[in-house]
Coordinates of C-alpha atoms in Angstrom, one line a residue:
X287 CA -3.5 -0.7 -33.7
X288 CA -6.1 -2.9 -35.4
X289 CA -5.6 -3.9 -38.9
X290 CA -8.4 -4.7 -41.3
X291 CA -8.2 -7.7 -43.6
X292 CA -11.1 -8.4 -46.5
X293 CA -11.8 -12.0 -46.8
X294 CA -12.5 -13.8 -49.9
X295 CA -16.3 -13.3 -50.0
X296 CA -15.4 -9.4 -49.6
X297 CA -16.3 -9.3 -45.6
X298 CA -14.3 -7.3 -43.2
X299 CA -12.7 -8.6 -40.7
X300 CA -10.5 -6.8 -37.9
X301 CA -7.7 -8.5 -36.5
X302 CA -6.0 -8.3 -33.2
X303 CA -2.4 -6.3 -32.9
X304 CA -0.2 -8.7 -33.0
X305 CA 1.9 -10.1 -29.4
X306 CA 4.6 -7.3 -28.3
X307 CA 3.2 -4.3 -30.5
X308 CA 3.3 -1.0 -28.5
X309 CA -0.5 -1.0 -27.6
X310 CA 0.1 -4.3 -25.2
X311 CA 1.9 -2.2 -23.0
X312 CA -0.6 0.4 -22.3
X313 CA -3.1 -2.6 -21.0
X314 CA -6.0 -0.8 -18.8
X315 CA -6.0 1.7 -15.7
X316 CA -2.4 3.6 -14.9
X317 CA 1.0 2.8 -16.5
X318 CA 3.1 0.6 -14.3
X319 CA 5.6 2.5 -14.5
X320 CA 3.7 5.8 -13.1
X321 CA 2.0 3.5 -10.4
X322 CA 5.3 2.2 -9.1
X323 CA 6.5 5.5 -8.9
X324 CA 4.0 6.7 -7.1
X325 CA 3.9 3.9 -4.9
X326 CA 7.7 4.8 -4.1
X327 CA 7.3 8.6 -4.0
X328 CA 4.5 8.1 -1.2
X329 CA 6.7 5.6 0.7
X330 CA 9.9 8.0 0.9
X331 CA 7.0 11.3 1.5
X332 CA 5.9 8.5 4.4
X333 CA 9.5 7.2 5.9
X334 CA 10.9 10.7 6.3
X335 CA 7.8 12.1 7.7
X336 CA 8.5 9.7 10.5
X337 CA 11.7 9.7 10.8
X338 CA 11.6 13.6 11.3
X339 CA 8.4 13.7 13.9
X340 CA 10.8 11.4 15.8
X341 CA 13.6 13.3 16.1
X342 CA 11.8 16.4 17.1
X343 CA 10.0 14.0 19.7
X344 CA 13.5 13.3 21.1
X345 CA 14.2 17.2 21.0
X346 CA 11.4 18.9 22.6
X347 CA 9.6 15.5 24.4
X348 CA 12.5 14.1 26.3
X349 CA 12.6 14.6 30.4
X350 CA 9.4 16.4 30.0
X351 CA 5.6 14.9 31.0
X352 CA 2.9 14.9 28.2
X353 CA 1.8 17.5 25.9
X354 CA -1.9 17.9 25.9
X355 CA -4.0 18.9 23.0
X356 CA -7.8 18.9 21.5
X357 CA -8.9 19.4 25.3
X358 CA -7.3 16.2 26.0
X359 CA -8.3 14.1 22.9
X360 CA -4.4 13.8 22.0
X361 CA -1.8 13.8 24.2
X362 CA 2.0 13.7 23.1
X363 CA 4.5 11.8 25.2
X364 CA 7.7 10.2 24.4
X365 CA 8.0 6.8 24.9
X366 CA 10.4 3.4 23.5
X367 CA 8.5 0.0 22.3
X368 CA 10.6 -3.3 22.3
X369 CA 7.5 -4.8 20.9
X370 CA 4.6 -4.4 19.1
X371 CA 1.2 -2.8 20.0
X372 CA 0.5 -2.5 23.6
X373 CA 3.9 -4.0 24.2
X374 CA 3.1 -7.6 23.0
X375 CA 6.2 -9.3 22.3
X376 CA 8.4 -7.3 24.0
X377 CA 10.9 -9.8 24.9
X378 CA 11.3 -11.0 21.4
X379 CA 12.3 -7.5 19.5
X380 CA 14.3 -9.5 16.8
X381 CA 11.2 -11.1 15.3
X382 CA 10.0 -7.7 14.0
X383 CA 12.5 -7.0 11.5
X384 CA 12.2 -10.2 10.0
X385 CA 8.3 -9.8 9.7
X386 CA 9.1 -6.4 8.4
X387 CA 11.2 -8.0 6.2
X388 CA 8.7 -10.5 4.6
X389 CA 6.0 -7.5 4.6
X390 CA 8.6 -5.2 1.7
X391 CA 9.1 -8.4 -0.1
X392 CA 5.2 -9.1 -0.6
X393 CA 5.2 -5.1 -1.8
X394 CA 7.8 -6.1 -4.2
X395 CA 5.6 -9.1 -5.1
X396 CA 2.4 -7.3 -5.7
X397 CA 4.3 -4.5 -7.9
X398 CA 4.7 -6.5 -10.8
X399 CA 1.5 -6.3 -11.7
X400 CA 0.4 -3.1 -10.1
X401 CA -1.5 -0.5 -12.6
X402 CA -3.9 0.9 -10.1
X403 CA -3.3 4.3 -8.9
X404 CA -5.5 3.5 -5.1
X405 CA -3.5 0.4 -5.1
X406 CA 0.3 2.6 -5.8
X407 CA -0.9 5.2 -2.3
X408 CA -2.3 2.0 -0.6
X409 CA 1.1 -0.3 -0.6
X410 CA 3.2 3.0 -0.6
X411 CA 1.7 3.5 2.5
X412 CA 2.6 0.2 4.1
X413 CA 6.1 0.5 3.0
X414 CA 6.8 3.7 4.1
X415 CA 5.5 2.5 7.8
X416 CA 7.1 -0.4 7.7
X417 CA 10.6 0.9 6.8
X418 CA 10.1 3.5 9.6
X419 CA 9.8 1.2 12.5
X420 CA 12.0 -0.8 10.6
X421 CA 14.8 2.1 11.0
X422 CA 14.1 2.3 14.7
X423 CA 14.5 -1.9 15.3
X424 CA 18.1 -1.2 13.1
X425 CA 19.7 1.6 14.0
X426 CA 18.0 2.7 17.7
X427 CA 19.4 1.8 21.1
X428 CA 20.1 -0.9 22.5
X429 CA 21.4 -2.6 19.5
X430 CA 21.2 -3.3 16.1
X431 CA 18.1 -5.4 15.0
X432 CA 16.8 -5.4 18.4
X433 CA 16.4 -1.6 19.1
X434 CA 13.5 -0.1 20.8
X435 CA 10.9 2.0 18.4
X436 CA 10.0 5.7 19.5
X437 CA 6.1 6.3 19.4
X438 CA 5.0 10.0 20.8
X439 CA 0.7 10.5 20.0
X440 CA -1.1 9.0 23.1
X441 CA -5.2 9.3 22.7
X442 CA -7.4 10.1 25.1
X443 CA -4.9 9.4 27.7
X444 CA -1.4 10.7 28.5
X445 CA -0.3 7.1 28.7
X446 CA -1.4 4.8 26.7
X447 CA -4.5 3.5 28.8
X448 CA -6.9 4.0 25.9
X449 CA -5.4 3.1 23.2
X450 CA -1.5 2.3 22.2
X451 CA 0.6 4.8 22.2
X452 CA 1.7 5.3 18.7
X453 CA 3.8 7.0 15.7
X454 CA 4.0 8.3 12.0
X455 CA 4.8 5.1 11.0
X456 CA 2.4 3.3 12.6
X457 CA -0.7 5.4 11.2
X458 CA 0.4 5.0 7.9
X459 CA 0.8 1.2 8.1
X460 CA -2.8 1.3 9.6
X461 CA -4.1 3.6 6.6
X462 CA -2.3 1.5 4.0
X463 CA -3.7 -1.8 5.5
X464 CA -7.4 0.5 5.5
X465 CA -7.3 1.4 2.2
X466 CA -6.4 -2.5 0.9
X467 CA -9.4 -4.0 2.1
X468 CA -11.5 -1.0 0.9
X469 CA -10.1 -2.0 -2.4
X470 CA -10.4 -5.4 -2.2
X471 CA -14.0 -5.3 -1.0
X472 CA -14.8 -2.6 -3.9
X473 CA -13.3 -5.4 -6.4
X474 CA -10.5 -2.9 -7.5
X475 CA -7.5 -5.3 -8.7
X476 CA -3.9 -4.6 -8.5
X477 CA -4.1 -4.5 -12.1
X478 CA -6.3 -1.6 -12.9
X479 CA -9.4 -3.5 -13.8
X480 CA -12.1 -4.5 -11.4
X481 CA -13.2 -8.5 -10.1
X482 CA -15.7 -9.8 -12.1
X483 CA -15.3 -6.9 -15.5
X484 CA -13.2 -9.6 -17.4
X485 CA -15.2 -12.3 -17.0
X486 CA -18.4 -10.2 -18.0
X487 CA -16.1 -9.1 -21.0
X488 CA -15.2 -12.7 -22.2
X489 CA -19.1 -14.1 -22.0
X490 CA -20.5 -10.7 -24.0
X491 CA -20.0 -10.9 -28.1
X492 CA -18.6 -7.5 -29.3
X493 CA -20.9 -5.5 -31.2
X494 CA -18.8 -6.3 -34.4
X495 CA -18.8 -10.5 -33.6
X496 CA -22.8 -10.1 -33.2
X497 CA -23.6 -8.8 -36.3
X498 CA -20.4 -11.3 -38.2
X499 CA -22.9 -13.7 -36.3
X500 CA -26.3 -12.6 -37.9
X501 CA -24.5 -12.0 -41.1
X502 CA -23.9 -15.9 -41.4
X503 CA -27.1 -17.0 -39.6
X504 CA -28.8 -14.7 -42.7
X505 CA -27.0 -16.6 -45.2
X506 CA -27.6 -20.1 -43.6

């Protein structure tokens, strides 16, 4: 709301809403609110997506050879990662939680500002990967915190040769991470706005300060 004040030599002049009116809330681009949502809708849609395509990998996969499919563009076979991709650190499964870990409390982080609806499907993404694996490293054999993560979609090779075998989970951390640095390099903030708009904003006079400006340049 903006609320007009006359001076004393009869101008107009418009001043701001004043500091916790209703219209600070609305700021620019989607509400928070709505974007956290969405970032938490599209991390559950993501975490149970995985968690289901690995249990019917365990179900139909298990003590059978790979699946091919697309003429041999995909193949689908069932294997268990201690590690990361292409098995890198496999004898040091405990450190992935804990990166996990620091990867949802960054999300948390960047949520406090977040008003961008790219931004909500982008970290929703990660999260939803991230608690999937994170699932397997907790709750999957052989232990807890150190369990082994099921991955099932092989390309271009029944094994792995290629390129990592991998899961749900994994593709959506990858799409998540994708769509970030599409933002970032588009100058689309976490905030709604875009890098460089505010700036712009702050150097050029509004069309109502210009013509306060020639008014008194007149009268000079």
């Amino acid at each position: 709301m903006r609320v007009t004040v006359a001076s004393v030599d009869g101008e107009q002049m418009t001043a701001a809403p004043p500091a916790g009116s209703g219209t600070a809330e609305s700021g620019h681009g989607t509400p928070r609110r709505r974007a956290v949502g969405i970032l938490l809708g599209v991390a559950l849609f993501s975490l149970v997506a995985d968690v289901v395509t690995k249990q019917l990998a365990l179900s139909e996969l298990t003590g059978r050879g790979p699946v091919r499919l697309l003429g041999g563009a995909v193949y689908l076979t069932l294997t268990r990662n201690s590690g990361a991709a292409w098995s890198i650190g496999s004898g040091h499964t405990w450190v992935f939680p804990l990166i996990t870990c620091g990867v949802i409390a960054w999300i948390g982080w960047m949520a406090l500002r977040l008003r961008s609806l790219p931004w909500a499907v982008s970290l929703g993404l990660v999260l939803g990967g991230a608690l999937g694996n994170l699932t397997d490293r907790i709750f999957r054999a052989p232990g807890h915190f150190v369990g082994h993560v099921v991955d099932m979609v092989s390309l271009f090779d029944p094994y792995g040769q290629v390129w990592p075998v991998f899961n749900l989970a994994d593709s959506s951390l990858v799409c998540g991470v994708v769509l970030a640095v599409l933002l970032e390099l588009t100058g689309r903030q976490r905030d709604g706005g875009r890098a460089g708009a505010e700036a712009a904003e702050s150097v050029e006079p509004t069309s109502a300060e210009a013509a306060h400006g020639g008014e008194q340049r007149g009268r000079a």
